[in-house]
Coordinates of C-alpha atoms and ligand atoms in Angstrom, one line a residue:
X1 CA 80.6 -93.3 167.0
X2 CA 78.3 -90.5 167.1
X3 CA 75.5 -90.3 164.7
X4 CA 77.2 -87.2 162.7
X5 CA 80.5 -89.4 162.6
X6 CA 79.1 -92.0 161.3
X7 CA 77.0 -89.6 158.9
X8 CA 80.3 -87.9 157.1
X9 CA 81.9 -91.1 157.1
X10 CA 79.1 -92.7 155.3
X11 CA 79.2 -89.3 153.3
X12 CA 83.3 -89.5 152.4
X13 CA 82.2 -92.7 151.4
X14 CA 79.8 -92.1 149.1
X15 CA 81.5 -89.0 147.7
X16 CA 84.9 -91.0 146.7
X17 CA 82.6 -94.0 144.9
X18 CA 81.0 -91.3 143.0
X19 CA 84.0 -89.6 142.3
X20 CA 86.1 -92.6 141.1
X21 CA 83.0 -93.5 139.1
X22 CA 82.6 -90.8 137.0
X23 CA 85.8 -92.0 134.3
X24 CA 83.8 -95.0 133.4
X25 CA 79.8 -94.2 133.9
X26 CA 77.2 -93.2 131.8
X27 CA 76.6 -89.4 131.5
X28 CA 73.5 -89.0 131.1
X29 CA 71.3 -89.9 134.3
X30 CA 70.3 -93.2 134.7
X31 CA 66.6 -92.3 136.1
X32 CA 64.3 -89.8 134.5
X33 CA 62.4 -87.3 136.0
X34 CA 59.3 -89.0 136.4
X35 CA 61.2 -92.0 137.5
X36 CA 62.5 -89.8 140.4
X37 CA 59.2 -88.4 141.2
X38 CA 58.1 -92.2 141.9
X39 CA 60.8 -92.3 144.3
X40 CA 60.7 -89.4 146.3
X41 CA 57.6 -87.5 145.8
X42 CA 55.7 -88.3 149.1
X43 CA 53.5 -86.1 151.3
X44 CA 55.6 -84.9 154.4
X45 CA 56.2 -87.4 156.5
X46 CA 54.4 -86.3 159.8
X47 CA 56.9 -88.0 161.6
X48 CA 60.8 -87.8 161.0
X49 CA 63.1 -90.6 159.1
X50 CA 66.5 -91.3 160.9
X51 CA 69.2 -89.4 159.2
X52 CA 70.8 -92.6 158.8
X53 CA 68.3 -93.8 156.6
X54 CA 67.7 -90.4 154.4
X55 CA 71.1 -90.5 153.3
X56 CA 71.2 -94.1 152.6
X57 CA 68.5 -93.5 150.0
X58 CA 69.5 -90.0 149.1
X59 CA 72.9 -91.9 148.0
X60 CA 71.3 -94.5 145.8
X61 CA 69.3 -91.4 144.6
X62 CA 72.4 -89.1 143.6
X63 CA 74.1 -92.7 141.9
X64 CA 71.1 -93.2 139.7
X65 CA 69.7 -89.3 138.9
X66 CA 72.3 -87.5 139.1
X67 CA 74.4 -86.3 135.2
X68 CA 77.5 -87.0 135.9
X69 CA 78.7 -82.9 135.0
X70 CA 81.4 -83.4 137.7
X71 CA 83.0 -85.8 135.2
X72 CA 86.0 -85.9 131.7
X73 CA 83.4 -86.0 129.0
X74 CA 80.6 -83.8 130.0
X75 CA 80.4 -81.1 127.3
X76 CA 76.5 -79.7 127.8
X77 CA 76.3 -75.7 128.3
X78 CA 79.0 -74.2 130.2
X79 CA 79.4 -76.7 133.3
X80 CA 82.9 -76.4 135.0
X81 CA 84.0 -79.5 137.0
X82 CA 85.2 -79.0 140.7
X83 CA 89.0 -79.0 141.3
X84 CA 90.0 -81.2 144.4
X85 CA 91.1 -78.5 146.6
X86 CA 87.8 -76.8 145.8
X87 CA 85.7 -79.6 146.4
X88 CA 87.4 -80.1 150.1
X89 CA 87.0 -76.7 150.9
X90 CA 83.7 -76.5 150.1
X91 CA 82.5 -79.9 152.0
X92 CA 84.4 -78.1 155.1
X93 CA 82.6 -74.5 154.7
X94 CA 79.5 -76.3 155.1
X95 CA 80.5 -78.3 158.0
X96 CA 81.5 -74.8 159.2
X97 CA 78.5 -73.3 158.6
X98 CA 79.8 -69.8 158.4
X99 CA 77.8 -66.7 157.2
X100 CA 79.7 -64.4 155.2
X101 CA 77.3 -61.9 155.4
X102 CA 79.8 -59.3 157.9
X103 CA 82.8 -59.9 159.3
X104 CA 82.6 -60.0 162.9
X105 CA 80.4 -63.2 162.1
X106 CA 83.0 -65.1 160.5
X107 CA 86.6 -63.7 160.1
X108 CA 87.6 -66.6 157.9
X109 CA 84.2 -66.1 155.7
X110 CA 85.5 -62.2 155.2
X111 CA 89.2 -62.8 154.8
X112 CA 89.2 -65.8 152.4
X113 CA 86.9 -63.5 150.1
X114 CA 89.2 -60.6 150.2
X115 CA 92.2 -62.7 149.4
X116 CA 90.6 -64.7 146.3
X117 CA 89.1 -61.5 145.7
X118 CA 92.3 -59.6 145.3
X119 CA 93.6 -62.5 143.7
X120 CA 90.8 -62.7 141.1
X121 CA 91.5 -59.4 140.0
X122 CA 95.2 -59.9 139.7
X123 CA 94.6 -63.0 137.8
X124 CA 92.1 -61.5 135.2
X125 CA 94.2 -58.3 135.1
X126 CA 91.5 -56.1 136.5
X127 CA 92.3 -53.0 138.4
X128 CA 93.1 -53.9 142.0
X129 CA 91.4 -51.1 143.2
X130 CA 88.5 -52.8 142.0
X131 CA 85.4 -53.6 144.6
X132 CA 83.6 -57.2 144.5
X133 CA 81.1 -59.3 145.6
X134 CA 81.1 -63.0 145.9
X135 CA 77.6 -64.3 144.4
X136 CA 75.7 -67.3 143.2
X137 CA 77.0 -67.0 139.3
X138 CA 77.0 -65.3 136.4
X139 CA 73.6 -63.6 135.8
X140 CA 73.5 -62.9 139.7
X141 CA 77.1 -61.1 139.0
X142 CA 75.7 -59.5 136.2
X143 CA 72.5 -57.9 138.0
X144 CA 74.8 -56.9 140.9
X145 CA 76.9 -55.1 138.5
X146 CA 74.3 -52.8 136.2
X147 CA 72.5 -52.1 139.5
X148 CA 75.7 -50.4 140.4
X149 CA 75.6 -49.3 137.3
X150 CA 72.3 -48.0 137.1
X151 CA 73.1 -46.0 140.2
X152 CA 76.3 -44.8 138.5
X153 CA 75.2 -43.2 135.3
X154 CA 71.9 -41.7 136.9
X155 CA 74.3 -40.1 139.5
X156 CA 76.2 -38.7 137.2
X157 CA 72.8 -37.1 135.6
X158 CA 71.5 -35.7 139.0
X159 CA 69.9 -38.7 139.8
X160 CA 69.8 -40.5 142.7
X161 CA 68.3 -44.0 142.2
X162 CA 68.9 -45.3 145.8
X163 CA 66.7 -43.2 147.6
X164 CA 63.7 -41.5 144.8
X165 CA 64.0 -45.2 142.7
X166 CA 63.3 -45.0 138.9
X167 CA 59.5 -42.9 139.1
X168 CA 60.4 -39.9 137.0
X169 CA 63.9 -41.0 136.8
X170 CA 66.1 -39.6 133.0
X171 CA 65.8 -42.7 130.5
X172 CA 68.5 -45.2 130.9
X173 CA 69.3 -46.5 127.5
X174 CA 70.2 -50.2 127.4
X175 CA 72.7 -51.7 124.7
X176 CA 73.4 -55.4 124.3
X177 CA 74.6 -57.1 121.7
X178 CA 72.2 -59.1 119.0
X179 CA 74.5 -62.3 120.5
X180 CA 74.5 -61.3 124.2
X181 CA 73.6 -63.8 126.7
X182 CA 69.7 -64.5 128.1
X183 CA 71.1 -62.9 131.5
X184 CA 72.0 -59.6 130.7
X185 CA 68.1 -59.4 129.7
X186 CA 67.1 -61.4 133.2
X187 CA 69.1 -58.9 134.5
X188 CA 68.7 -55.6 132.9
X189 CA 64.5 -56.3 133.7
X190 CA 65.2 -57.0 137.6
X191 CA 66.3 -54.1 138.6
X192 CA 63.5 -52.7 136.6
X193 CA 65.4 -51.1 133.3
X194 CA 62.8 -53.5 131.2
X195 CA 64.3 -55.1 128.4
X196 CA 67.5 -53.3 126.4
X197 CA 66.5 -50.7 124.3
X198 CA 68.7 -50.6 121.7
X199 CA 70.5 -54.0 120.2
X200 CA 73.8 -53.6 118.3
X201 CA 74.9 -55.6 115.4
X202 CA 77.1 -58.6 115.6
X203 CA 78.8 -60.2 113.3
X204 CA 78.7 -64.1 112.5
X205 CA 81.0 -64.9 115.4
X206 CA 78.2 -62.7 117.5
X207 CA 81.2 -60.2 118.4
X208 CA 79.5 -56.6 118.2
X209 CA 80.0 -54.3 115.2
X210 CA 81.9 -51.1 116.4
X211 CA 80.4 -49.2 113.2
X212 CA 76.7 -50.2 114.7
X213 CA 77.7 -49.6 118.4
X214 CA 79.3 -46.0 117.0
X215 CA 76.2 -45.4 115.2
X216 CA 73.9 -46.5 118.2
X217 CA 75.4 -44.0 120.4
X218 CA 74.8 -41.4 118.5
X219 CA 71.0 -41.5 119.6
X220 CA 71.5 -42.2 122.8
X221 CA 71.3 -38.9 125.4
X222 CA 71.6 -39.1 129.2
X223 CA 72.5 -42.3 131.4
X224 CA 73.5 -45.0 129.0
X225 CA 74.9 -48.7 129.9
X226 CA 76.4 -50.8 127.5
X227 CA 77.1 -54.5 128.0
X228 CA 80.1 -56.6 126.1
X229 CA 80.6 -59.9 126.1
X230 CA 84.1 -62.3 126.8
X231 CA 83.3 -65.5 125.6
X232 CA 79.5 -65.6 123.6
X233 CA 77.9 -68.9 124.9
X234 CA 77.8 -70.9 121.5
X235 CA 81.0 -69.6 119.6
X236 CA 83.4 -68.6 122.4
X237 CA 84.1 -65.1 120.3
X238 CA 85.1 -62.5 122.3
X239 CA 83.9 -58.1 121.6
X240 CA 86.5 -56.4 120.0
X241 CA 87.1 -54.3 123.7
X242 CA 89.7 -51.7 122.9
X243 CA 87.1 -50.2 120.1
X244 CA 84.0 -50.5 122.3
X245 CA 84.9 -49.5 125.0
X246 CA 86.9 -46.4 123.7
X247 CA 83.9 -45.6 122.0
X248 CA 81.2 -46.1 124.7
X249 CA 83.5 -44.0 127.2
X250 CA 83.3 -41.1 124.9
X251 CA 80.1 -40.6 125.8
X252 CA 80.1 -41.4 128.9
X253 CA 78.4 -44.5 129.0
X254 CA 79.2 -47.2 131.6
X255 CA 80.9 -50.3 129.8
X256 CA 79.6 -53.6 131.6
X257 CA 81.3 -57.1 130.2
X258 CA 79.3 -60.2 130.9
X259 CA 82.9 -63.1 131.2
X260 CA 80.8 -65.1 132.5
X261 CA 83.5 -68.1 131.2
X262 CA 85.6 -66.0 128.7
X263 CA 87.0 -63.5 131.6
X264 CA 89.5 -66.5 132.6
X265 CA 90.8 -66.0 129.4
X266 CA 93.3 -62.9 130.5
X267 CA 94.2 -65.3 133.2
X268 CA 96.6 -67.3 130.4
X269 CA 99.3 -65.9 128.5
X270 CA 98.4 -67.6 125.5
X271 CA 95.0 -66.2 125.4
X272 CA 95.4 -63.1 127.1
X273 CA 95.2 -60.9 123.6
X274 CA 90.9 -62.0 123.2
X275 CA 91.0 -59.9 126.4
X276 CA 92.5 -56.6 125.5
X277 CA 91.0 -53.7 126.6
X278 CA 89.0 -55.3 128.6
X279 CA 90.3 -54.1 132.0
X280 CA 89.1 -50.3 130.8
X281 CA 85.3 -51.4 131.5
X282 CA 83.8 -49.9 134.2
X283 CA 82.4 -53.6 135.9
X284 CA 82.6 -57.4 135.0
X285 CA 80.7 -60.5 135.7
X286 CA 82.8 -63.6 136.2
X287 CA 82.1 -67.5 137.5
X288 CA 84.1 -69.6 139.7
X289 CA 81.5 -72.4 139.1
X290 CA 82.5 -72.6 135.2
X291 CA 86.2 -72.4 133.7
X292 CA 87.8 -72.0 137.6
X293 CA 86.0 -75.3 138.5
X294 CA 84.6 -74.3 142.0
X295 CA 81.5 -76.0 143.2
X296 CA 78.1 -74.6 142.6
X297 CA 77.8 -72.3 143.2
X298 CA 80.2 -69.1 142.7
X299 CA 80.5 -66.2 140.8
X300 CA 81.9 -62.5 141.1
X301 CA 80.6 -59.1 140.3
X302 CA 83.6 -56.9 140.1
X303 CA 83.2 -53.3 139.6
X304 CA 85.6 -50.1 138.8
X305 CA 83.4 -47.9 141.1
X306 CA 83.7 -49.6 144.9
X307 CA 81.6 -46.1 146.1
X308 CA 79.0 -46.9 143.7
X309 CA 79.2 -50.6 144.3
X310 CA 79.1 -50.1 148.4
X311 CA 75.9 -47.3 147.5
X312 CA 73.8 -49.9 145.5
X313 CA 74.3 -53.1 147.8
X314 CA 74.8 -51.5 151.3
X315 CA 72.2 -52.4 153.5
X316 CA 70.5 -49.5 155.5
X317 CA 70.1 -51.2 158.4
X318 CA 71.3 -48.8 161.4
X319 CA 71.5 -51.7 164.0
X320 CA 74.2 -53.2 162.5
X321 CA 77.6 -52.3 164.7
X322 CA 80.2 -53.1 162.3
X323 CA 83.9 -53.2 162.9
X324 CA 86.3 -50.6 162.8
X325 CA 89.0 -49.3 160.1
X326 CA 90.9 -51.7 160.2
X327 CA 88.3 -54.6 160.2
X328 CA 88.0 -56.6 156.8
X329 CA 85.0 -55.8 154.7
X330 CA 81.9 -57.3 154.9
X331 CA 80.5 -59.4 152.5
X332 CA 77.3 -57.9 152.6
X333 CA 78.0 -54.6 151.1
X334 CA 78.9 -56.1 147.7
X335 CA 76.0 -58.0 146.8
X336 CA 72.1 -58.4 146.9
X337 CA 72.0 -60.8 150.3
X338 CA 72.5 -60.3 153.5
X339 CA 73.1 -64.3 155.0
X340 CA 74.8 -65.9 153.0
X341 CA 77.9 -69.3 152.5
X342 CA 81.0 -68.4 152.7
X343 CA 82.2 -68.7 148.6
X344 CA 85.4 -67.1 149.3
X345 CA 86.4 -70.6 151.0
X346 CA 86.2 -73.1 148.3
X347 CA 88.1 -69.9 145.6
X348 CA 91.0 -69.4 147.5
X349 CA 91.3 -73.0 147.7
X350 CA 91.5 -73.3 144.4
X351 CA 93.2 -70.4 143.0
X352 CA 96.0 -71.5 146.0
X353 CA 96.1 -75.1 144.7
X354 CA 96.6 -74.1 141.2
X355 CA 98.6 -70.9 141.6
X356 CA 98.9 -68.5 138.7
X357 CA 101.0 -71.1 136.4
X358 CA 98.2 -73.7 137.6
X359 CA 95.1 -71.2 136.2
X360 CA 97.1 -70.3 132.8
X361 CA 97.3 -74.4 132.5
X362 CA 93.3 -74.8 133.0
X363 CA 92.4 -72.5 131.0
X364 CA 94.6 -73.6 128.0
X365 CA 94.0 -77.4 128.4
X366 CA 90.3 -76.4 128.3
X367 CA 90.9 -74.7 125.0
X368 CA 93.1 -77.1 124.0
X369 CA 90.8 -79.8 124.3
X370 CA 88.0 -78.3 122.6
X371 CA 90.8 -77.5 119.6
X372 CA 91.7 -81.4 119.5
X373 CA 87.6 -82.1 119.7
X374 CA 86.7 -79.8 116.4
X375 CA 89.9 -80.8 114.5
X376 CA 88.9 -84.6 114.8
X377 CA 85.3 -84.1 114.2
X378 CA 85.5 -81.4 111.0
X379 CA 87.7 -84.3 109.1
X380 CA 84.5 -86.2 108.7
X381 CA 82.4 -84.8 105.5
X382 CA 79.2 -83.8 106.6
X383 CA 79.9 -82.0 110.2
X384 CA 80.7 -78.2 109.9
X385 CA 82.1 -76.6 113.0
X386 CA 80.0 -73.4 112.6
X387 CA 82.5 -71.0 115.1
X388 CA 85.9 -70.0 114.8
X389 CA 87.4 -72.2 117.9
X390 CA 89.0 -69.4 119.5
X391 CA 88.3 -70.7 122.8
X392 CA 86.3 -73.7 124.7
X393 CA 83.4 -74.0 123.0
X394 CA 82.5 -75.7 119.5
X395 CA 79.6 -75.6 117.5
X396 CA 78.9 -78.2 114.9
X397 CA 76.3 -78.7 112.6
X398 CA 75.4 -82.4 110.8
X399 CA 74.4 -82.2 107.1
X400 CA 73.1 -79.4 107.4
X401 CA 69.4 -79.7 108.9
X402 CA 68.1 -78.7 111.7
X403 CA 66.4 -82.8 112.2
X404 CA 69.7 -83.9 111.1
X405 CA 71.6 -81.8 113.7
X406 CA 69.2 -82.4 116.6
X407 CA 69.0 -86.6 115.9
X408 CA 72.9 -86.6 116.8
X409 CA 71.9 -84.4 119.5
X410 CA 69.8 -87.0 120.9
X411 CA 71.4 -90.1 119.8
X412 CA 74.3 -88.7 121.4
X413 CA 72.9 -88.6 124.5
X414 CA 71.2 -91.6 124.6
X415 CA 74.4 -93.3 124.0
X416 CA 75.8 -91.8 127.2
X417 CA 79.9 -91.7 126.3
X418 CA 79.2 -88.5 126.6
X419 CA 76.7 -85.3 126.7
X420 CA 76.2 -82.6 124.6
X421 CA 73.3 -80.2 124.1
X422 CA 71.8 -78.4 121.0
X423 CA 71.6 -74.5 120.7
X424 CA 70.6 -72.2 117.8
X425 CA 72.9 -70.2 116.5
X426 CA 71.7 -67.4 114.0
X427 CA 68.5 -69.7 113.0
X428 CA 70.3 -72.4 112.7
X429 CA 70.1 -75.9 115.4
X430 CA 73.6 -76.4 116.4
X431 CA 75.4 -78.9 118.5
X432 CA 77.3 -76.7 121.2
X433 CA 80.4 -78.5 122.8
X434 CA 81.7 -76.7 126.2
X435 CA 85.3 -77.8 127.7
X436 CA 85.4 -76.8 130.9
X437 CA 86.5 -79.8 133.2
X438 CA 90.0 -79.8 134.9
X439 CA 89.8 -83.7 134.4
X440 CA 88.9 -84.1 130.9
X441 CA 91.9 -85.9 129.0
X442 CA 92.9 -85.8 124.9
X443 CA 91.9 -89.4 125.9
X444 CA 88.4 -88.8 126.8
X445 CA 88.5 -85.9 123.7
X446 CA 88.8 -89.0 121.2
X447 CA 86.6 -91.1 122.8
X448 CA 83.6 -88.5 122.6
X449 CA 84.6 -88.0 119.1
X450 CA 84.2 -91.0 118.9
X451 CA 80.7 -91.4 120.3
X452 CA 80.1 -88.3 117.9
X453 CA 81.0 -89.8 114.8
X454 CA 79.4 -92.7 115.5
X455 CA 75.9 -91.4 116.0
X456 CA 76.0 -89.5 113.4
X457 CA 77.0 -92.2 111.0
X458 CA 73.8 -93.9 112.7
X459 CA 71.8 -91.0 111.8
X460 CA 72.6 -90.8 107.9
X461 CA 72.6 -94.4 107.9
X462 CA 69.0 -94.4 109.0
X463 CA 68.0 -91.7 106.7
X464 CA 69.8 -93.7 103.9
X465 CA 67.0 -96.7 104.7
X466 CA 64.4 -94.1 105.9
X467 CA 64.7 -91.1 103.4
X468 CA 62.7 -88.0 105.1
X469 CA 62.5 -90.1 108.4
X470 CA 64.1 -86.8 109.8
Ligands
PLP1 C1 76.7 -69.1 132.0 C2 76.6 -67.7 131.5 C3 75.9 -66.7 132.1 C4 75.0 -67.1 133.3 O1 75.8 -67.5 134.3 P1 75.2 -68.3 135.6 O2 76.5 -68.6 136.3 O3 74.6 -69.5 134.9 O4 74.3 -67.5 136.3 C5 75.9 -65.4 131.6 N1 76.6 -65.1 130.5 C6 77.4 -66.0 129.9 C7 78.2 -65.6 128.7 C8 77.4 -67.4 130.3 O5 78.1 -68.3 129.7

């Protein structure tokens, strides 16, 4: 055998013990990160290690460091599992090593990202004539989008951002949502907008307030973006879009909608309605790497305006020969990079493997799940699920204290049957549950309930012995 045979064999290896692991093990990592940094951190070797031996110990590594997010009962932020058919594709990609940065580099790269692409749209019920770009994830999707964005609105006010920048530009105003996502800030200050300048009302779910947004506009002149959310991060609500975006068209203003997770949610007939309206907005940030359960990492910046789109991400550079006509796109034109993997691989693997019956059933068994989690949980006096559980996500809240809420935090993750993380939610620590693993059973639902009960039980029980111990 060669040495790369017996490299992917020891690699298939490795990969299905991990894999068939991940039912039974601990979530949490076994090794912590200063544990890790006694392993690995060395100087650079001046000489080289075989490759044999760098993946024997990277292997024990990954076993022992590694949170096992790939697996049933891993419930911490919004971390989507990887499908089979996804997981293939991607571990092929690499071995293909393709750049999907133009076409005549990699017709498989280009044409497996206009197919899922076209597919995407189809599936979230977005307008097919739609442009988009295959990126690293949400925020990335997000900052792709209101730089097209940015060009769009300060076009449309004699502006022309691409070539004289923003010195002198008009004023862009800037509305988010008080219960928007840290991105849309990250992005909103990259392409050098600064932070959003006016914040809109939301309500306890964190949905905006269409009387706020209606009064917001009203002092808003010139360019103006505003950004909706499908799916807030902690409750799952989604903006009311029909009302929004109504409003924010008649003034012109470009509607941006971070679905980072939530998008999927026109993808399923039985959630469809959270969605409504939400094809009239003028761009959209969506994730394979979350609800879709593609490997990290994937995400898509979709945008109404494919001239503004190809004006804000084209690259300049004249010694490019492209194809002709009748060439497929190139990647590059729709996002920040140039180089860059070839994403579309590993989402039209699993959009094909699932079909649209097979995405509807993802989706739903996601929210399903999360349905089963809160109903089990809320019977127990003393846990409040804080959100309506519209969707995937659950927030719950343990007698009511912050120390109370944050000790089940921890002992929850200490105990491993599980992980969840805390968030706060209006001023308030919450415990934020995310269901977004194609493998998760009702099975491995009850167990982490569970786990749940249990540590909290262990909680009051040790403020019962321990009063103020919290
Ligand atoms: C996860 C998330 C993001 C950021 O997406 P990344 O893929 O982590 O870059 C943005 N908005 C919302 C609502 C999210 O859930």
């Amino acid at each position: 055998m060669t040495e790369i045979d017996e490299l992917l064999t020891e690699v298939a290896t490795a990969s299905r013990r991990y894999l068939s692991s991940l039912p039974d093990r601990a979530v949490r990592s076994e090794l912590d990160v200063a544990s890790v940094r006694a392993m690995i951190d060395t100087r650079l070797p001046e000489g080289g290690v075989e490759a044999a031996e760098v993946l024997r110990d990277l292997i024990e590594l990954g076993e022992r460091a590694s949170v096992a997010t790939a697996g049933p009962r891993y419930f911490g932020f919004v971390n989507g599992g990887t499908l089979p058919a996804a997981l293939a594709a991607e571990l092929l990609a690499v071995a293909w090593d393709q750049n999907a940065e133009m076409a005549v580099m990699s017709p498989l790269a280009a044409v497996t990202e206009e197919v899922a692409g076209r597919w995407i749209k189809d599936l979230l019920g977005l307008p097919l004539t739609a442009s988009i770009g295959f990126v690293t994830g949400g925020q990335s999707a997000s900052t792709t989008c209101l730089a097209t964005a940015r060009h769009h609105v300060l076009a449309a006010h004699g502006w022309d951002v691409d070539t004289k920048g923003l010195r002198s530009a008009p004023l862009v105003n800037c509305l988010v949502g008080a219960d928007r996502h840290a991105a849309i800030d990250a992005a909103f200050r990259s392409i050098g907008l600064g932070l959003p300048n006016v914040i809109v009302d939301a309500d306890e779910q964190g949905r905006m307030s269409p009387g706020s947004l209606s009064e917001a506009l009203r002092s808003c002149e010139g360019p103006t973006i505003l950004c909706l959310q499908a799916g807030n991060v902690v409750t799952g609500a989604f903006d009311d879009f029909e009302d929004l975006v109504r409003l924010a068209h008649d003034v012109g203003a470009w509607v941006h909608v971070d679905g980072a997770f939530g998008a999927w949610a026109a993808s399923s007939p039985a959630r469809r309605h959270l969605t409504a309206g939400m094809n009239r907005a003028d761009s959209w940030a969506v994730d394979g790497h979350k609800l879709l359960n593609v490997p990290y990492d994937c995400g898509y910046a979709v945008t109404a305006y494919p001239e503004s789109h190809l004006r804000t991400c084209s690259s300049t550079a004249s010694y490019f020969v492209t194809g002709g006509t009748d060439q497929p796109r190139d990647g590059m034109n729709w996002v920040l990079d140039l180089s860059r993997r070839a994403r579309g691989v590993a989402t039209y693997a699993a959009l094909r493997s699932l079909g649209r019956a097979g995405v509807a059933d993802l989706v739903d068994r996601h929210c399903c799940n999360a349905r089963r989690f809160a109903t089990s949980v809320s019977e127990e006096p003393d846990i409040e699920v804080v959100n309506d559980v519209v969707f995937n996500q659950v927030a719950l809240r343990f007698g009511d204290s912050d120390a109370q809420t944050s000790a089940v935090i921890s002992a929850v993750q200490e105990d491993g049957t599980c992980w969840a993380g805390g968030a706060s939610w209006h001023g308030r620590t919450v415990m934020r549950w995310s269901v977004a693993n194609w493998s998760t059973t009702p099975d491995d639902i009850d167990r982490s309930a569970r786990a749940v009960l249990e540590a909290h039980r262990a909680v009051r029980a040790q403020e019962a012995v321990a009063p103020g111990s919290l």
